[in-house]
Amino acid sequence: MTLALDAAAQDLLFREARTANTFTDEPVSDEQIQAIYDLVKYAPTAMNQQPLRITLVRSPEARERLVNLMSDGNKAKTAAAPLVAILAQDNEFHHELPTLFPHFPQAKDVVFAERPAREASAAMNATLQAAYFIIGVRAAGLAAGPMLGYDAAGINKEFFADGDHSVVTVINIGKPGEDAWYPRSPRLAYDEVVTTV
């Protein structure tokens, strides 16, 4: 079957795309991140809640604070990446629902009145948006290095002291550098994953 995307786009976004571990020193501009966001903001979320929040770590002081909270295996590459983004969920996303979900504005108080319900929904939907963000980075001709090896409580305290946001992932962004890739790990085959009922 022919896909709507041509083979080059399929390779760019999926088959040849890898998690980068090294980067060149070429900077990543605000304009590039804006273009990425303007593409990935269309990711589907339940009730259009859009809980993802992006913190670009640009200053040396903020980078040092973040590096100190990364696991040992992620410190050097986070210190060296041209740009690092902290992707977080906004646990108070419900305040935007009257605008974002206008045909059911009372969802703010009916569905998401309780913080645990908001946190669970924000976690699922911000993670979905984070996956789209990675694809957007690839679409911009850049490589992404998403990481989960960090002190989550420390990042939340250091960067989101208001308590309304929780880190979802940290992503290094830039042009891939020398020896950027580990060998491709195996993937499960179609028949190992898909069943029909």
Protein backbone atom coordinates (compact mmCIF):
# COMPACT_ATOMS: atom_id res chain seq x y z
CA MET A 1 0.00 0.00 0.00
CA THR A 2 1.22 3.49 -0.80
CA LEU A 3 1.26 5.95 2.08
CA ALA A 4 0.37 9.60 1.60
CA LEU A 5 3.88 10.63 2.70
CA ASP A 6 6.62 10.08 0.16
CA ALA A 7 9.50 7.75 1.04
CA ALA A 8 11.86 10.62 1.92
CA ALA A 9 9.38 12.02 4.45
CA GLN A 10 8.77 8.56 5.88
CA ASP A 11 12.53 8.15 6.35
CA LEU A 12 12.94 11.62 7.89
CA LEU A 13 10.14 11.19 10.41
CA PHE A 14 10.30 7.45 11.12
CA ARG A 15 12.61 4.91 9.50
CA GLU A 16 15.88 6.87 9.61
CA ALA A 17 15.07 9.02 12.65
CA ARG A 18 16.96 8.11 15.80
CA THR A 19 17.45 9.34 19.33
CA ALA A 20 20.55 11.54 19.11
CA ASN A 21 23.20 11.36 21.80
CA THR A 22 25.61 13.94 20.37
CA PHE A 23 25.02 17.19 18.53
CA THR A 24 26.94 19.75 16.52
CA ASP A 25 27.30 23.22 18.03
CA GLU A 26 24.92 24.73 15.44
CA PRO A 27 22.34 26.72 17.43
CA VAL A 28 18.60 26.04 17.41
CA SER A 29 16.69 29.29 16.94
CA ASP A 30 13.48 30.49 18.51
CA GLU A 31 12.09 30.65 14.97
CA GLN A 32 12.74 26.93 14.51
CA ILE A 33 10.99 26.10 17.78
CA GLN A 34 8.08 28.37 16.82
CA ALA A 35 7.74 26.54 13.49
CA ILE A 36 7.86 23.19 15.30
CA TYR A 37 5.20 24.28 17.77
CA ASP A 38 2.98 25.73 15.03
CA LEU A 39 2.98 22.26 13.47
CA VAL A 40 2.62 20.05 16.53
CA LYS A 41 -0.02 22.11 18.32
CA TYR A 42 -2.53 20.12 16.28
CA ALA A 43 -1.84 16.93 18.21
CA PRO A 44 -5.09 15.37 19.45
CA THR A 45 -5.88 15.70 23.15
CA ALA A 46 -8.99 14.76 25.13
CA MET A 47 -11.43 17.64 25.16
CA ASN A 48 -8.74 19.66 23.36
CA GLN A 49 -7.14 20.26 26.76
CA GLN A 50 -3.58 20.86 25.41
CA PRO A 51 -1.78 20.47 28.76
CA LEU A 52 1.78 20.45 27.35
CA ARG A 53 4.04 23.32 28.42
CA ILE A 54 7.53 23.79 27.01
CA THR A 55 10.43 25.40 28.87
CA LEU A 56 13.44 26.17 26.67
CA VAL A 57 16.62 26.00 28.73
CA ARG A 58 18.86 28.59 27.10
CA SER A 59 20.80 30.41 29.83
CA PRO A 60 24.04 28.87 31.16
CA GLU A 61 22.71 29.20 34.71
CA ALA A 62 19.49 27.32 33.95
CA ARG A 63 21.41 24.69 31.97
CA GLU A 64 23.69 24.05 34.95
CA ARG A 65 20.69 23.71 37.27
CA LEU A 66 19.14 21.18 34.89
CA VAL A 67 22.33 19.20 34.27
CA ASN A 68 22.74 18.75 38.03
CA LEU A 69 19.32 17.05 38.09
CA MET A 70 19.99 14.66 35.21
CA SER A 71 21.13 11.07 35.76
CA ASP A 72 24.87 10.52 35.31
CA GLY A 73 24.44 9.02 31.83
CA ASN A 74 22.53 12.09 30.63
CA LYS A 75 24.58 14.91 32.19
CA ALA A 76 27.25 15.35 29.49
CA LYS A 77 24.89 15.24 26.52
CA THR A 78 22.46 17.63 28.23
CA ALA A 79 25.33 20.02 28.96
CA ALA A 80 26.51 19.90 25.33
CA ALA A 81 23.23 19.98 23.37
CA PRO A 82 22.53 23.21 21.46
CA LEU A 83 19.09 23.43 23.06
CA VAL A 84 17.31 21.56 25.81
CA ALA A 85 13.55 21.64 26.31
CA ILE A 86 11.75 20.57 29.46
CA LEU A 87 8.33 19.29 28.46
CA ALA A 88 5.83 19.46 31.30
CA GLN A 89 2.16 18.93 31.95
CA ASP A 90 0.07 21.81 33.22
CA ASN A 91 -2.06 20.30 35.98
CA GLU A 92 -4.25 23.40 35.96
CA PHE A 93 -5.02 23.15 32.22
CA HIS A 94 -8.74 23.16 33.00
CA HIS A 95 -8.75 26.96 33.32
CA GLU A 96 -8.30 27.13 29.52
CA LEU A 97 -11.15 24.72 28.71
CA PRO A 98 -13.91 27.34 28.30
CA THR A 99 -11.84 28.72 25.41
CA LEU A 100 -10.37 25.46 24.09
CA PHE A 101 -13.52 23.35 24.38
CA PRO A 102 -16.29 25.94 23.91
CA HIS A 103 -19.14 23.52 23.22
CA PHE A 104 -18.79 22.15 26.79
CA PRO A 105 -17.27 25.01 28.81
CA GLN A 106 -18.54 23.55 32.07
CA ALA A 107 -16.10 20.62 31.65
CA LYS A 108 -13.71 22.76 33.68
CA ASP A 109 -15.86 22.25 36.77
CA VAL A 110 -17.80 19.08 35.92
CA VAL A 111 -15.05 16.76 34.66
CA PHE A 112 -11.87 18.33 36.05
CA ALA A 113 -12.86 19.85 39.37
CA GLU A 114 -10.59 17.49 41.31
CA ARG A 115 -6.79 17.74 41.06
CA PRO A 116 -6.18 13.94 40.78
CA ALA A 117 -8.44 13.76 37.72
CA ARG A 118 -6.59 16.70 36.15
CA GLU A 119 -3.16 15.22 36.86
CA ALA A 120 -4.05 11.84 35.35
CA SER A 121 -5.56 13.41 32.23
CA ALA A 122 -2.73 15.92 31.87
CA ALA A 123 -0.14 13.13 32.10
CA MET A 124 -1.72 11.10 29.31
CA ASN A 125 -2.39 14.03 27.01
CA ALA A 126 0.89 15.90 27.55
CA THR A 127 2.75 12.65 26.83
CA LEU A 128 0.84 12.35 23.57
CA GLN A 129 1.76 15.93 22.73
CA ALA A 130 5.40 15.23 23.61
CA ALA A 131 5.47 12.42 21.06
CA TYR A 132 4.18 14.83 18.43
CA PHE A 133 6.84 17.34 19.52
CA ILE A 134 9.56 14.79 18.77
CA ILE A 135 8.10 14.23 15.28
CA GLY A 136 7.99 18.02 14.82
CA VAL A 137 11.67 18.30 15.72
CA ARG A 138 12.42 15.69 13.08
CA ALA A 139 10.24 17.53 10.54
CA ALA A 140 12.42 20.61 11.12
CA GLY A 141 15.47 18.60 10.06
CA LEU A 142 16.75 18.39 13.62
CA ALA A 143 17.32 15.45 15.92
CA ALA A 144 15.72 14.91 19.31
CA GLY A 145 17.22 13.16 22.29
CA PRO A 146 14.30 12.54 24.68
CA MET A 147 15.31 11.41 28.17
CA LEU A 148 13.59 10.11 31.28
CA GLY A 149 16.76 9.75 33.37
CA TYR A 150 16.44 12.69 35.77
CA ASP A 151 15.32 13.69 39.24
CA ALA A 152 11.68 14.53 38.50
CA ALA A 153 10.95 15.96 41.94
CA GLY A 154 14.09 18.08 41.66
CA ILE A 155 13.15 19.43 38.23
CA ASN A 156 9.63 20.19 39.40
CA LYS A 157 10.98 22.09 42.42
CA GLU A 158 13.72 23.89 40.48
CA PHE A 159 11.76 24.89 37.38
CA PHE A 160 8.07 24.65 38.37
CA ALA A 161 7.99 25.90 41.94
CA ASP A 162 4.33 26.93 41.59
CA GLY A 163 3.36 23.24 41.86
CA ASP A 164 1.06 23.51 38.86
CA HIS A 165 3.42 21.79 36.40
CA SER A 166 5.09 18.37 36.35
CA VAL A 167 7.95 17.31 34.09
CA VAL A 168 7.04 14.77 31.39
CA THR A 169 10.40 14.49 29.61
CA VAL A 170 13.57 16.40 28.88
CA ILE A 171 14.61 16.63 25.22
CA ASN A 172 17.98 17.60 23.77
CA ILE A 173 17.56 19.24 20.35
CA GLY A 174 19.95 20.02 17.52
CA LYS A 175 21.78 18.79 14.45
CA PRO A 176 23.21 15.32 15.12
CA GLY A 177 26.92 15.25 15.82
CA GLU A 178 29.62 12.65 15.34
CA ASP A 179 28.67 9.15 16.48
CA ALA A 180 25.23 10.43 17.43
CA TRP A 181 23.47 7.08 17.19
CA TYR A 182 23.60 3.82 19.08
CA PRO A 183 22.98 0.77 16.87
CA ARG A 184 19.32 0.43 15.95
CA SER A 185 17.55 -1.81 18.45
CA PRO A 186 15.11 -4.46 17.20
CA ARG A 187 11.43 -3.67 16.76
CA LEU A 188 8.50 -6.03 17.21
CA ALA A 189 6.93 -7.30 13.99
CA TYR A 190 3.36 -6.55 12.94
CA ASP A 191 2.14 -10.04 13.88
CA GLU A 192 3.63 -9.71 17.35
CA VAL A 193 1.70 -6.51 18.06
CA VAL A 194 -1.54 -6.50 16.08
CA THR A 195 -4.56 -8.71 16.73
CA THR A 196 -7.99 -8.59 15.21
CA VAL A 197 -11.13 -9.32 17.23
